[in-house]
Amino acid sequence: MKQVERLLAEKLLKISAIILQLDNPFTWASGWNSPIYTDNRKTLSYPEIRSFIKVELTRMIMESFKDVEVVAGVATGAIAQGALVADLLGVPYVYVRSTPKDHGLENLIEGNIKPGQKVVVVEDLISTGKSSLKAVEAVRAAGGDVIGMVALFTYGFPLAEQNFREAGVKLATLSNYNAMIEAALATGYIQETDVDTLKEWRKDPANWTPATAASKD
């Protein structure tokens, strides 16, 4: 049986939650050129995949963070998955906004966390980790004890690993960039000649230039 990381990567590629374009790269909001675009919210439209993710995230939490008392989803991508996981675990659920609500009580966290409660944060995608760790800071500021974070997918950037290490947050993910490359190669989505390009991008995404652009200079 295939490992969960490979299985999920294949599913994400199949429904175009992950898209690879090496010759016509995407431009991220950060300005980075990227051969990959990920939108894991698409998984919500596929009941079998949605259920697979819910079950596997729950299993991961039970194995790695069994003392969990509250699940916190990160807006917006992980709000739904976090709620599904909390329901399966039978624990309270909250979600963390990227910015405080601009009216009413101006909440940053929707739901209630009691001081000292052990919280697992659910995220859909880890890139540099900065936005994910802002959610951790918000939970800690509300009195929660963040015992870890689980996510669907990570690019595995060294910068992200450093950020999580410095923040003292244990991260566990269902799938990752290396598993995605293996799945894309095995299914014929990419060719062997594309692998080096994908690996080079991950080493230094901020300064990566696609080969097609470089050849025009």
mmCIF file of C-alpha atoms in Angstrom:
data_model
loop_
_atom_site.group_PDB
_atom_site.id
_atom_site.type_symbol
_atom_site.label_atom_id
_atom_site.label_comp_id
_atom_site.label_asym_id
_atom_site.label_seq_id
_atom_site.Cartn_x
_atom_site.Cartn_y
_atom_site.Cartn_z
ATOM 1 C CA MET A 1 0.000 0.000 0.000
ATOM 2 C CA LYS A 2 1.268 3.451 -0.912
ATOM 3 C CA GLN A 3 2.262 5.782 1.866
ATOM 4 C CA VAL A 4 -0.237 8.469 2.818
ATOM 5 C CA GLU A 5 2.084 11.242 1.622
ATOM 6 C CA ARG A 6 2.230 9.753 -1.901
ATOM 7 C CA LEU A 7 -1.485 8.962 -1.967
ATOM 8 C CA LEU A 8 -2.463 12.477 -0.987
ATOM 9 C CA ALA A 9 -0.004 14.027 -3.450
ATOM 10 C CA GLU A 10 -1.558 11.971 -6.260
ATOM 11 C CA LYS A 11 -5.046 13.074 -5.213
ATOM 12 C CA LEU A 12 -4.031 16.745 -5.079
ATOM 13 C CA LEU A 13 -2.483 16.558 -8.540
ATOM 14 C CA LYS A 14 -5.494 14.723 -9.974
ATOM 15 C CA ILE A 15 -7.986 17.432 -8.961
ATOM 16 C CA SER A 16 -5.571 20.287 -9.771
ATOM 17 C CA ALA A 17 -5.286 21.360 -6.157
ATOM 18 C CA ILE A 18 -1.607 21.285 -7.120
ATOM 19 C CA ILE A 19 -0.678 22.572 -10.579
ATOM 20 C CA LEU A 20 2.837 22.409 -12.041
ATOM 21 C CA GLN A 21 3.916 24.794 -14.806
ATOM 22 C CA LEU A 22 7.653 24.732 -15.324
ATOM 23 C CA ASP A 23 7.657 26.606 -18.645
ATOM 24 C CA ASN A 24 5.076 29.190 -17.646
ATOM 25 C CA PRO A 25 5.624 29.726 -13.915
ATOM 26 C CA PHE A 26 3.227 31.372 -11.534
ATOM 27 C CA THR A 27 3.964 34.602 -9.678
ATOM 28 C CA TRP A 28 3.123 34.414 -5.989
ATOM 29 C CA ALA A 29 1.857 37.370 -3.960
ATOM 30 C CA SER A 30 5.371 37.627 -2.540
ATOM 31 C CA GLY A 31 6.704 38.255 -6.057
ATOM 32 C CA TRP A 32 8.431 34.872 -6.238
ATOM 33 C CA ASN A 33 8.417 32.968 -9.516
ATOM 34 C CA SER A 34 7.130 29.461 -8.900
ATOM 35 C CA PRO A 35 6.620 26.307 -10.991
ATOM 36 C CA ILE A 36 3.912 25.184 -8.536
ATOM 37 C CA TYR A 37 0.576 26.556 -7.397
ATOM 38 C CA THR A 38 -1.373 24.970 -4.554
ATOM 39 C CA ASP A 39 -5.005 25.502 -3.549
ATOM 40 C CA ASN A 40 -6.036 22.779 -1.122
ATOM 41 C CA ARG A 41 -9.492 24.299 -0.663
ATOM 42 C CA LYS A 42 -10.447 22.418 -3.816
ATOM 43 C CA THR A 43 -10.384 19.190 -1.822
ATOM 44 C CA LEU A 44 -13.620 20.243 -0.100
ATOM 45 C CA SER A 45 -15.516 19.655 -3.362
ATOM 46 C CA TYR A 46 -14.506 15.988 -3.477
ATOM 47 C CA PRO A 47 -16.167 13.969 -0.686
ATOM 48 C CA GLU A 48 -13.789 10.994 -0.915
ATOM 49 C CA ILE A 49 -10.691 13.192 -0.739
ATOM 50 C CA ARG A 50 -12.222 15.426 1.907
ATOM 51 C CA SER A 51 -12.956 12.395 4.077
ATOM 52 C CA PHE A 52 -9.495 10.937 3.465
ATOM 53 C CA ILE A 53 -7.872 14.164 4.664
ATOM 54 C CA LYS A 54 -10.174 14.430 7.681
ATOM 55 C CA VAL A 55 -9.408 10.879 8.798
ATOM 56 C CA GLU A 56 -5.659 11.132 8.220
ATOM 57 C CA LEU A 57 -5.308 14.499 9.966
ATOM 58 C CA THR A 58 -7.247 13.092 12.911
ATOM 59 C CA ARG A 59 -5.052 9.994 12.991
ATOM 60 C CA MET A 60 -1.938 12.185 12.929
ATOM 61 C CA ILE A 61 -3.201 14.273 15.846
ATOM 62 C CA MET A 62 -4.089 11.189 17.876
ATOM 63 C CA GLU A 63 -0.623 9.748 17.278
ATOM 64 C CA SER A 64 1.465 12.894 17.722
ATOM 65 C CA PHE A 65 -0.650 15.201 19.912
ATOM 66 C CA LYS A 66 -2.930 12.890 21.859
ATOM 67 C CA ASP A 67 -3.404 15.415 24.695
ATOM 68 C CA VAL A 68 -5.279 17.821 22.393
ATOM 69 C CA GLU A 69 -8.183 19.665 24.006
ATOM 70 C CA VAL A 70 -8.997 22.219 21.295
ATOM 71 C CA VAL A 71 -8.509 22.325 17.520
ATOM 72 C CA ALA A 72 -7.798 25.694 15.887
ATOM 73 C CA GLY A 73 -8.172 26.135 12.124
ATOM 74 C CA VAL A 74 -6.260 28.830 10.259
ATOM 75 C CA ALA A 75 -8.339 31.111 8.027
ATOM 76 C CA THR A 76 -9.264 30.733 5.356
ATOM 77 C CA GLY A 77 -7.888 27.553 3.866
ATOM 78 C CA ALA A 78 -8.094 25.365 6.958
ATOM 79 C CA ILE A 79 -11.351 26.565 8.517
ATOM 80 C CA ALA A 80 -13.436 23.729 7.077
ATOM 81 C CA GLN A 81 -10.866 20.952 7.520
ATOM 82 C CA GLY A 82 -10.195 22.052 11.074
ATOM 83 C CA ALA A 83 -13.895 21.882 11.895
ATOM 84 C CA LEU A 84 -14.184 18.396 10.376
ATOM 85 C CA VAL A 85 -11.215 17.174 12.401
ATOM 86 C CA ALA A 86 -12.494 18.705 15.641
ATOM 87 C CA ASP A 87 -15.852 17.035 15.077
ATOM 88 C CA LEU A 88 -14.233 13.635 14.544
ATOM 89 C CA LEU A 89 -12.088 14.100 17.657
ATOM 90 C CA GLY A 90 -15.060 15.363 19.662
ATOM 91 C CA VAL A 91 -13.231 18.439 20.954
ATOM 92 C CA PRO A 92 -14.014 22.194 20.876
ATOM 93 C CA TYR A 93 -13.146 24.146 17.751
ATOM 94 C CA VAL A 94 -12.024 27.706 17.022
ATOM 95 C CA TYR A 95 -10.589 29.393 13.983
ATOM 96 C CA VAL A 96 -8.016 32.133 13.724
ATOM 97 C CA ARG A 97 -8.464 35.094 11.384
ATOM 98 C CA SER A 98 -5.531 36.586 9.491
ATOM 99 C CA THR A 99 -6.574 40.007 10.827
ATOM 100 C CA PRO A 100 -9.079 41.029 13.529
ATOM 101 C CA LYS A 101 -12.686 41.484 12.431
ATOM 102 C CA ASP A 102 -13.245 45.150 11.540
ATOM 103 C CA HIS A 103 -16.504 45.504 13.471
ATOM 104 C CA GLY A 104 -18.313 44.278 16.572
ATOM 105 C CA LEU A 105 -15.930 42.713 19.081
ATOM 106 C CA GLU A 106 -13.063 42.808 16.534
ATOM 107 C CA ASN A 107 -12.269 39.164 17.221
ATOM 108 C CA LEU A 108 -9.056 37.619 15.966
ATOM 109 C CA ILE A 109 -10.123 34.183 17.205
ATOM 110 C CA GLU A 110 -13.686 32.981 16.602
ATOM 111 C CA GLY A 111 -14.738 30.642 19.395
ATOM 112 C CA ASN A 112 -13.561 30.191 22.967
ATOM 113 C CA ILE A 113 -10.206 29.034 24.319
ATOM 114 C CA LYS A 114 -9.775 28.612 28.049
ATOM 115 C CA PRO A 115 -6.379 29.533 29.532
ATOM 116 C CA GLY A 116 -4.061 26.538 29.601
ATOM 117 C CA GLN A 117 -6.013 24.386 27.138
ATOM 118 C CA LYS A 118 -3.832 22.275 24.866
ATOM 119 C CA VAL A 119 -4.378 23.353 21.274
ATOM 120 C CA VAL A 120 -3.471 21.773 17.943
ATOM 121 C CA VAL A 121 -3.497 24.195 15.008
ATOM 122 C CA VAL A 122 -4.694 22.897 11.624
ATOM 123 C CA GLU A 123 -3.291 24.480 8.459
ATOM 124 C CA ASP A 124 -3.797 23.608 4.792
ATOM 125 C CA LEU A 125 -0.429 24.667 3.372
ATOM 126 C CA ILE A 126 2.998 25.517 4.770
ATOM 127 C CA SER A 127 5.228 27.780 2.685
ATOM 128 C CA THR A 128 7.542 29.992 4.745
ATOM 129 C CA GLY A 129 5.449 29.336 7.843
ATOM 130 C CA LYS A 130 5.102 33.012 8.768
ATOM 131 C CA SER A 131 1.324 33.285 8.395
ATOM 132 C CA SER A 132 0.807 29.911 10.085
ATOM 133 C CA LEU A 133 2.916 30.964 13.043
ATOM 134 C CA LYS A 134 0.944 34.208 13.391
ATOM 135 C CA ALA A 135 -2.043 31.987 14.155
ATOM 136 C CA VAL A 136 0.039 30.230 16.799
ATOM 137 C CA GLU A 137 0.925 33.599 18.342
ATOM 138 C CA ALA A 138 -2.777 34.528 18.451
ATOM 139 C CA VAL A 139 -3.696 31.280 20.216
ATOM 140 C CA ARG A 140 -0.886 31.733 22.716
ATOM 141 C CA ALA A 141 -1.958 35.337 23.341
ATOM 142 C CA ALA A 142 -5.445 34.022 24.130
ATOM 143 C CA GLY A 143 -3.975 31.702 26.752
ATOM 144 C CA GLY A 144 -3.879 28.506 24.730
ATOM 145 C CA ASP A 145 -0.990 26.053 24.992
ATOM 146 C CA VAL A 146 -0.082 25.183 21.390
ATOM 147 C CA ILE A 147 1.240 21.627 21.468
ATOM 148 C CA GLY A 148 1.662 21.343 17.699
ATOM 149 C CA MET A 149 0.448 22.009 14.181
ATOM 150 C CA VAL A 150 -0.749 19.642 11.473
ATOM 151 C CA ALA A 151 -1.067 20.535 7.808
ATOM 152 C CA LEU A 152 -2.047 18.948 4.513
ATOM 153 C CA PHE A 153 1.072 19.910 2.556
ATOM 154 C CA THR A 154 4.444 21.576 2.963
ATOM 155 C CA TYR A 155 6.959 22.824 0.417
ATOM 156 C CA GLY A 156 9.674 21.949 2.898
ATOM 157 C CA PHE A 157 11.544 25.238 2.633
ATOM 158 C CA PRO A 158 14.563 25.433 4.969
ATOM 159 C CA LEU A 159 13.273 28.865 6.027
ATOM 160 C CA ALA A 160 10.006 27.309 7.220
ATOM 161 C CA GLU A 161 11.845 24.649 9.202
ATOM 162 C CA GLN A 162 13.898 27.394 10.849
ATOM 163 C CA ASN A 163 10.815 29.485 11.633
ATOM 164 C CA PHE A 164 8.984 26.585 13.272
ATOM 165 C CA ARG A 165 12.063 25.603 15.232
ATOM 166 C CA GLU A 166 12.558 29.149 16.543
ATOM 167 C CA ALA A 167 8.857 29.376 17.462
ATOM 168 C CA GLY A 168 9.052 26.088 19.351
ATOM 169 C CA VAL A 169 6.230 24.514 17.336
ATOM 170 C CA LYS A 170 6.227 20.859 16.329
ATOM 171 C CA LEU A 171 4.895 20.453 12.774
ATOM 172 C CA ALA A 172 3.457 17.300 11.207
ATOM 173 C CA THR A 173 2.206 17.193 7.608
ATOM 174 C CA LEU A 174 0.302 14.630 5.564
ATOM 175 C CA SER A 175 2.212 15.246 2.345
ATOM 176 C CA ASN A 176 5.184 17.212 1.100
ATOM 177 C CA TYR A 177 7.057 18.526 -1.905
ATOM 178 C CA ASN A 178 9.287 15.464 -2.322
ATOM 179 C CA ALA A 179 6.290 13.110 -2.263
ATOM 180 C CA MET A 180 4.579 15.348 -4.816
ATOM 181 C CA ILE A 181 7.557 15.105 -7.182
ATOM 182 C CA GLU A 182 7.541 11.308 -6.852
ATOM 183 C CA ALA A 183 3.800 11.157 -7.513
ATOM 184 C CA ALA A 184 3.994 13.536 -10.477
ATOM 185 C CA LEU A 185 6.800 11.500 -12.022
ATOM 186 C CA ALA A 186 5.074 8.155 -11.434
ATOM 187 C CA THR A 187 1.817 9.331 -12.992
ATOM 188 C CA GLY A 188 3.457 10.947 -16.021
ATOM 189 C CA TYR A 189 2.535 14.485 -14.951
ATOM 190 C CA ILE A 190 6.201 15.447 -15.310
ATOM 191 C CA GLN A 191 9.241 13.909 -16.956
ATOM 192 C CA GLU A 192 12.535 12.914 -15.380
ATOM 193 C CA THR A 193 14.124 16.002 -16.940
ATOM 194 C CA ASP A 194 11.780 18.223 -14.914
ATOM 195 C CA VAL A 195 12.864 16.911 -11.522
ATOM 196 C CA ASP A 196 16.086 18.932 -11.288
ATOM 197 C CA THR A 197 14.212 22.144 -12.081
ATOM 198 C CA LEU A 198 11.663 21.499 -9.336
ATOM 199 C CA LYS A 199 14.393 20.714 -6.830
ATOM 200 C CA GLU A 200 16.402 23.808 -7.768
ATOM 201 C CA TRP A 201 13.391 26.044 -7.203
ATOM 202 C CA ARG A 202 12.893 24.707 -3.700
ATOM 203 C CA LYS A 203 16.503 25.486 -2.750
ATOM 204 C CA ASP A 204 16.121 29.237 -3.333
ATOM 205 C CA PRO A 205 12.551 30.141 -4.379
ATOM 206 C CA ALA A 206 13.011 33.867 -3.796
ATOM 207 C CA ASN A 207 15.734 34.096 -6.441
ATOM 208 C CA TRP A 208 14.712 31.307 -8.829
ATOM 209 C CA THR A 209 14.514 32.231 -12.491
ATOM 210 C CA PRO A 210 12.794 29.878 -14.933
ATOM 211 C CA ALA A 211 15.020 28.520 -17.679
ATOM 212 C CA THR A 212 12.809 30.054 -20.371
ATOM 213 C CA ALA A 213 13.256 33.518 -18.844
ATOM 214 C CA ALA A 214 16.986 33.055 -18.383
ATOM 215 C CA SER A 215 17.398 32.076 -22.046
ATOM 216 C CA LYS A 216 15.811 35.378 -23.148
ATOM 217 C CA ASP A 217 18.322 37.540 -21.256
#
